[in-house]
Short mmCIF file of C-alpha atoms in Angstrom, two decimals:
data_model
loop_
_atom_site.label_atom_id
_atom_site.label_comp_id
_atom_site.label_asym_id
_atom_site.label_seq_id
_atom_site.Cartn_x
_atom_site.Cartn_y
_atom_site.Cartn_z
CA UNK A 1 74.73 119.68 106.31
CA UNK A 2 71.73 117.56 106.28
CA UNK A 3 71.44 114.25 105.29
CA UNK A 4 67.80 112.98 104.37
CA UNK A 5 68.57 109.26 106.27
CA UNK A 6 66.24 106.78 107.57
CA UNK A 7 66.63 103.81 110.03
CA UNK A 8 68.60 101.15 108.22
CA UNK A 9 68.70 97.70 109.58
CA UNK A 10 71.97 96.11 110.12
CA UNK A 11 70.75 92.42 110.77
CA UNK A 12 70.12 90.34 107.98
CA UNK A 13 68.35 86.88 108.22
CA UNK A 14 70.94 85.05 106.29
CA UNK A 15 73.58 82.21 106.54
CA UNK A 16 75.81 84.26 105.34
CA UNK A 17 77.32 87.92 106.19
CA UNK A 18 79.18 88.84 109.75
CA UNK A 19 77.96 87.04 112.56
CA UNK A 20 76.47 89.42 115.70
CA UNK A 21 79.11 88.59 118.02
CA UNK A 22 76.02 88.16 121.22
CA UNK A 23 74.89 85.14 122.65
CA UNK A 24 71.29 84.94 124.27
CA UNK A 25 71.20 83.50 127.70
CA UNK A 26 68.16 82.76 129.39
CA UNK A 27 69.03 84.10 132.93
CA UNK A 28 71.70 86.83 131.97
CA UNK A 29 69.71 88.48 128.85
CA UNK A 30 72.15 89.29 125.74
CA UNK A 31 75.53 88.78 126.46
CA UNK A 32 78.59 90.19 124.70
CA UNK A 33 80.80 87.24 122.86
CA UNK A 34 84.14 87.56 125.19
CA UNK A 35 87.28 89.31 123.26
CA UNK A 36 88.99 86.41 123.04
CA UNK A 37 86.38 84.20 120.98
CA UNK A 38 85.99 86.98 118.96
CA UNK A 39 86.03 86.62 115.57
CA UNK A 40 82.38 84.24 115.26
CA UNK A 41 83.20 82.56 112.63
CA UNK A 42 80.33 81.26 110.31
CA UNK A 43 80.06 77.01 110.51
CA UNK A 44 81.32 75.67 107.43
CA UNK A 45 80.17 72.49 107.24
CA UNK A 46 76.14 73.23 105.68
CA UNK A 47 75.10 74.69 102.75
CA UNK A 48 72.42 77.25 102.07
CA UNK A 49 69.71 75.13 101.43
CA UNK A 50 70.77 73.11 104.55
CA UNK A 51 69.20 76.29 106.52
CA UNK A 52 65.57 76.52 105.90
CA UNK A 53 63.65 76.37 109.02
CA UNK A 54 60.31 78.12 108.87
CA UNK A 55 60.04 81.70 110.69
CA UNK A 56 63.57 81.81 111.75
CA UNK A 57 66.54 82.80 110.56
CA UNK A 58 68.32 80.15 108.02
CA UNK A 59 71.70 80.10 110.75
CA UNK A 60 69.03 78.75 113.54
CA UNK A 61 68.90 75.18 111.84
CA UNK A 62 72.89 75.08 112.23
CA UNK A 63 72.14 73.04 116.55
CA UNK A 64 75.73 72.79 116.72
CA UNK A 65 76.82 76.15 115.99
CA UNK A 66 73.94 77.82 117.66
CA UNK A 67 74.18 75.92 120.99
CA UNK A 68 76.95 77.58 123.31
CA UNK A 69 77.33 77.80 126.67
CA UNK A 70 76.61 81.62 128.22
CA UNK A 71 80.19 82.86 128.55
CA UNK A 72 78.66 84.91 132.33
CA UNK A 73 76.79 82.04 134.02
CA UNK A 74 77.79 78.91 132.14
CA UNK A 75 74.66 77.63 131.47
CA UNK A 76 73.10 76.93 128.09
CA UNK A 77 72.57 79.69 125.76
CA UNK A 78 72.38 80.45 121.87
CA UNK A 79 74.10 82.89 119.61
CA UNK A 80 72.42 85.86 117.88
CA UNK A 81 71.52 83.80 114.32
CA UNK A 82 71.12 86.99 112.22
CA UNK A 83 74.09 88.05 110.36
CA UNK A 84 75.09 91.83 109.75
CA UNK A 85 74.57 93.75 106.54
CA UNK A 86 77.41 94.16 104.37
CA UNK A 87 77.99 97.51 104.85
CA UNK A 88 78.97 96.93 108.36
CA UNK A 89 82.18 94.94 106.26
CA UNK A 90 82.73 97.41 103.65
CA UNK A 91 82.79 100.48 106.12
CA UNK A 92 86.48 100.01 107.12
CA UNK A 93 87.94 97.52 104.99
CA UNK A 94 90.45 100.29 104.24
CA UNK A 95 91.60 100.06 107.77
CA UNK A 96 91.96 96.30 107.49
CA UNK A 97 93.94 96.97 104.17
CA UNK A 98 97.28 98.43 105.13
CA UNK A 99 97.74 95.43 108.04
CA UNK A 100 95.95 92.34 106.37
CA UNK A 101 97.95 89.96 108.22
CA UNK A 102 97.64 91.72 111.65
CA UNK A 103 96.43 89.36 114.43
CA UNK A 104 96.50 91.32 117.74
CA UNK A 105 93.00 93.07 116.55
CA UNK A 106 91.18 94.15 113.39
CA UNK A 107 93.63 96.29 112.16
CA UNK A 108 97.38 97.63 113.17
CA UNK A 109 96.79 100.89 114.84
CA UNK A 110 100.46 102.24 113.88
CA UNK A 111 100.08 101.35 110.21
CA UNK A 112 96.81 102.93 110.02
CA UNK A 113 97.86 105.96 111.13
CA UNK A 114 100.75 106.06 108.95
CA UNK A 115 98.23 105.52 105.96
CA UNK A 116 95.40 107.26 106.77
CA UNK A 117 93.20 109.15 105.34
CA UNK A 118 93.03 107.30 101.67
CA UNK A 119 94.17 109.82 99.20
CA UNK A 120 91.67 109.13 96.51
CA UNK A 121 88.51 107.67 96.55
CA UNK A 122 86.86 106.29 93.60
CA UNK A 123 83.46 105.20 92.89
CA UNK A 124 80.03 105.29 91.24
CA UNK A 125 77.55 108.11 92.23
CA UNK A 126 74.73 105.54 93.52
CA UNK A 127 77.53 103.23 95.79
CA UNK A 128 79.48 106.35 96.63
CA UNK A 129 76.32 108.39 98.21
CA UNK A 130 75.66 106.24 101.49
CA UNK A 131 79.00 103.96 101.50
CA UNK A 132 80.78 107.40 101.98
CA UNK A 133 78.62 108.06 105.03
CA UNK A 134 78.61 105.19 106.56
CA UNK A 135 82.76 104.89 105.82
CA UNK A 136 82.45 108.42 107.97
CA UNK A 137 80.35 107.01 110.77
CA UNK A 138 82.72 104.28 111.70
CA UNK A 139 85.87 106.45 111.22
CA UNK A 140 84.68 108.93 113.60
CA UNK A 141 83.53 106.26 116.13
CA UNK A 142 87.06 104.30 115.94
CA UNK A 143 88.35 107.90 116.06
CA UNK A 144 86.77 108.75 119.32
CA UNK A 145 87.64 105.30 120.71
CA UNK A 146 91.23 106.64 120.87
CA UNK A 147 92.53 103.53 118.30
CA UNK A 148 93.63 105.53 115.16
CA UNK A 149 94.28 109.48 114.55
CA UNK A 150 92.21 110.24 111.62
CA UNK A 151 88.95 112.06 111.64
CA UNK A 152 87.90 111.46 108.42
CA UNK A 153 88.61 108.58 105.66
CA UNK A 154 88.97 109.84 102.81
CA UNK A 155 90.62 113.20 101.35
CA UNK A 156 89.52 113.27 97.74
CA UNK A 157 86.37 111.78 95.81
CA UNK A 158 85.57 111.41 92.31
CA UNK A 159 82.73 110.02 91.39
CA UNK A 160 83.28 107.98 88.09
CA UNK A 161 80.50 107.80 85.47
CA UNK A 162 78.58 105.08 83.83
CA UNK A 163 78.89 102.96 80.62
CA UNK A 164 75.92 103.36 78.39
CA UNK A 165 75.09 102.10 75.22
CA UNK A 166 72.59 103.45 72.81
CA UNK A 167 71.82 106.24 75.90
CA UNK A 168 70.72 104.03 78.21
CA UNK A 169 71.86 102.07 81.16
CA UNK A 170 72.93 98.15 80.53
CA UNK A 171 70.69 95.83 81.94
CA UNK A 172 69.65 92.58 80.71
CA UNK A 173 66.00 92.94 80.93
CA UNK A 174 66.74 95.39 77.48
CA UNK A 175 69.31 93.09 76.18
CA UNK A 176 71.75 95.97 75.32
CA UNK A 177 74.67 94.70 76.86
CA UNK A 178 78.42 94.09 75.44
CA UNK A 179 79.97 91.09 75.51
CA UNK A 180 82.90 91.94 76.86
CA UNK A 181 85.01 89.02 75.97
CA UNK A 182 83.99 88.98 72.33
CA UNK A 183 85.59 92.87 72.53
CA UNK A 184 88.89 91.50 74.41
CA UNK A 185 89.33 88.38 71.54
CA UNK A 186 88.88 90.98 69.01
CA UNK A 187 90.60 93.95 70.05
CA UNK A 188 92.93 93.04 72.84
CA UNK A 189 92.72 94.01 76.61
CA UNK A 190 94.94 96.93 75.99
CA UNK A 191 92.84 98.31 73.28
CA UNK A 192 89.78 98.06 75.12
CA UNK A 193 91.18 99.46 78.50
CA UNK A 194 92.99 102.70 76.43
CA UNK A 195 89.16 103.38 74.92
CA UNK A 196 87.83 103.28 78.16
CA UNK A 197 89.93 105.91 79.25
CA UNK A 198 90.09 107.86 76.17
CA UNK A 199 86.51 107.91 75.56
CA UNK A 200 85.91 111.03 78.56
CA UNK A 201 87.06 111.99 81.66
CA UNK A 202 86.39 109.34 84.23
CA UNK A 203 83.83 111.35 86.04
CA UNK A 204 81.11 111.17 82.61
CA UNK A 205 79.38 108.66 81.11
CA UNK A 206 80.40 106.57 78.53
CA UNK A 207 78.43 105.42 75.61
CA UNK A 208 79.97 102.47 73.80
CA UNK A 209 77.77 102.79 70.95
CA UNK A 210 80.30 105.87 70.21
CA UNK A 211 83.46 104.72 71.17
CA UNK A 212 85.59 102.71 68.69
CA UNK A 213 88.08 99.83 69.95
CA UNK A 214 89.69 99.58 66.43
CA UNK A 215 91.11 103.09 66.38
CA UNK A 216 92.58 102.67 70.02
CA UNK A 217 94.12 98.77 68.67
CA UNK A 218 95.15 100.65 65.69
CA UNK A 219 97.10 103.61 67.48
CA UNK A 220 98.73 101.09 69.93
CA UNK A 221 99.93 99.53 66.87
CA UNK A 222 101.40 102.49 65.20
CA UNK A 223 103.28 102.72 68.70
CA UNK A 224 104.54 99.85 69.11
CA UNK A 225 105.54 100.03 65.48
CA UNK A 226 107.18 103.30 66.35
CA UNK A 227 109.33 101.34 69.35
CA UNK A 228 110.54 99.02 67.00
CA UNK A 229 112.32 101.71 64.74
CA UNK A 230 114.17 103.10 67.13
CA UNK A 231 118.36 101.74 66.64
CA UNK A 232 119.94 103.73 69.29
CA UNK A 233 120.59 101.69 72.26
CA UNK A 234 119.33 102.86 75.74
CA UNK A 235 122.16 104.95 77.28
CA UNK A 236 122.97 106.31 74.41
CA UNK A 237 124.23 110.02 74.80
CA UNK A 238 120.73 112.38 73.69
CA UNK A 239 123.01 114.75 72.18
CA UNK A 240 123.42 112.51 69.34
CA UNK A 241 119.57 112.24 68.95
CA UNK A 242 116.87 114.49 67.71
CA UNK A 243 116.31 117.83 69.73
CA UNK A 244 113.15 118.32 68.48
CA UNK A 245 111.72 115.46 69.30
CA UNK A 246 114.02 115.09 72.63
CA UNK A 247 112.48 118.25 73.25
CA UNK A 248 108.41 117.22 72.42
CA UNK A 249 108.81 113.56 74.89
CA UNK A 250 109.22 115.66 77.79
CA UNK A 251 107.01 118.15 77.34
CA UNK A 252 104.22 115.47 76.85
CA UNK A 253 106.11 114.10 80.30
CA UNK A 254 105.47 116.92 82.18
CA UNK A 255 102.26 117.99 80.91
CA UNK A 256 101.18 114.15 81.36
CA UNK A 257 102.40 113.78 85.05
CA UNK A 258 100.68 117.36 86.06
CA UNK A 259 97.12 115.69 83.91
CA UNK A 260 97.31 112.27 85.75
CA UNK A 261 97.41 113.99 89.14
CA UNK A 262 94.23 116.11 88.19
CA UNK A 263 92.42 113.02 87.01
CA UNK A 264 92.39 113.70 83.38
CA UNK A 265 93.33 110.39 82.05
CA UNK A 266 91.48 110.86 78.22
CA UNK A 267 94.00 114.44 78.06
CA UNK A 268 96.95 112.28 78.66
CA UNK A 269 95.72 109.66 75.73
CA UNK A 270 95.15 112.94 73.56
CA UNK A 271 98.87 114.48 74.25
CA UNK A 272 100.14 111.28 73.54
CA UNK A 273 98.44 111.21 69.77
CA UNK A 274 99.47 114.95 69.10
CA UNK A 275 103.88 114.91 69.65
CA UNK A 276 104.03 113.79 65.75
CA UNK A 277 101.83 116.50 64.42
CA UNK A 278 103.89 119.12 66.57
CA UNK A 279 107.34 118.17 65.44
CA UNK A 280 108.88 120.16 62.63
CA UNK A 281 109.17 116.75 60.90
CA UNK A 282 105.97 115.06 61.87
CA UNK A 283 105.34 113.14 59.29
CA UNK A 284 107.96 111.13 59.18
CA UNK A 285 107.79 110.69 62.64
CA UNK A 286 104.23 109.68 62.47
CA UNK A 287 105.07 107.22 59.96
CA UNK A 288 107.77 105.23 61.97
CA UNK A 289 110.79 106.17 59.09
CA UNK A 290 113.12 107.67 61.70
CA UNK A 291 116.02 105.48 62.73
CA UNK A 292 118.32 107.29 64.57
CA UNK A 293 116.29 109.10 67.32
CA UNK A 294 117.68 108.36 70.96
CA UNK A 295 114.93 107.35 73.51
#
């Protein structure tokens, strides 16, 4: 393949990001920050508009910090005061992620290689493009460093779509945006999450102008009503419950579990809406009037 990339800078002139582990020695040139004072940790004792010195980066004002002795001749030297991009972070955090507590090194090696590749990667279209390459780079590199098995970090991607409203993008330079927690004191968190994922499958957009909150509230509570009505206790022998309806909970089960491993989550919403229509006495079913149906 080709990939149209350009030079991409990886220092940023911040006080903030991951320090460039090199100190600057007058006599000895750029110097490698030994293994065992690795990690540089940012100085926590200024705030951001503490460092503002003119034509350098905002770190240099930090004397103390900056200041070190060169770790090859031992005379003074400074450290490096740009900080690396964040993508330099959010390239292997995966790797970090199965050993967080790990302290020998930046990840577990063993762990990793019981773990990796990640199984499923999600993410928008626009973060996914270069965060996917860059994930790629450093796998390979760590790969051909000899410190972890896999060649590649990531088996499966699915790129998830966007939330519109009125056809467009949210942004609040147009002011179309939805509040959010209005939605959540009106609705409910559950209602609002189960309309997310029945509105489409995850990889299209979504346009909340089209999607309605108070049907997916309203069907929870027609569920939960459902729950309620049922007297048989759990254990209960199924023989002495409905067969038909025994019959339609697990073959939304299995349909479900096969639809959840393909990534169609608004399916699995829709199969659960449908086992009352399909059963020879749906609507009672539908209406909550059964009592003696076993779970």
């Amino acid at each position: 393949m080709n990939f149209r990339l350009r030079d991409w800078l990886l220092s940023r002139q911040r006080f903030w990001g991951a320090p460039i582990p090199i100190i600057h020695c007058p006599s000895c040139g750029e110097v490698p920050v030994p293994d065992e004072q690795l990690p540089v940790t940012l100085p926590s004792d200024l705030r951001g508009e503490d460092l503002a010195p003119k034509g350098t980066s905002p770190l240099a004002a930090a004397e103390a910090w900056v200041n070190v002795e060169c770790p090859t001749c031992h005379g003074p030297a400074k450290r490096d005061t740009d900080t690396m991009d964040t993508f330099v972070d959010s390239s292997w955090y995966f790797l970090r992620f199965v050993s967080p507590n790990y302290t020998e090194g930046p990840f577990d090696p063993q762990k990793v290689n019981d773990w990796m590749p990640v199984g499923q990667y999600v993410g928008g279209v626009e973060h996914a493009i270069l965060h996917l390459l860059y994930a790629r780079f450093f796998t390979k590199v760590i790969n051909d460093l000899g410190m972890i098995e896999a060649n590649e970090p990531f088996s499966a991607l699915l790129n998830q779509g966007q939330v519109l409203n009125g056809g467009k993008a949210m942004s609040k330079s147009l002011g179309n945006g939805v509040d959010l927690g209005e939605q959540l004191d009106k609705y409910g968190v559950d209602a609002v999450r189960l309309t997310m994922v029945f509105a489409s499958p995850p990889e299209d957009d979504v346009d909340w102008a089209d999607v309605s909150p108070s049907g997916s509230a309203k069907f929870l509570a027609r569920a939960w009503r459902l729950a309620q009505d049922v007297a048989s206790e759990p254990g209960v022998d199924a023989a002495a419950g409905d067969r038909g309806l025994r019959s339609v909970t697990h073959r939304t089960i299995a349909d479900s579990a096969k639809l959840l491993d393909a990534n169609k989550f608004n399916v699995v919403v829709a199969k659960l809406m449908e086992p009352g229509q399909r059963h020879p006495q749906g609507d009672r079913f539908r209406r909550g009037r059964s009592r003696s149906c076993s779970p």
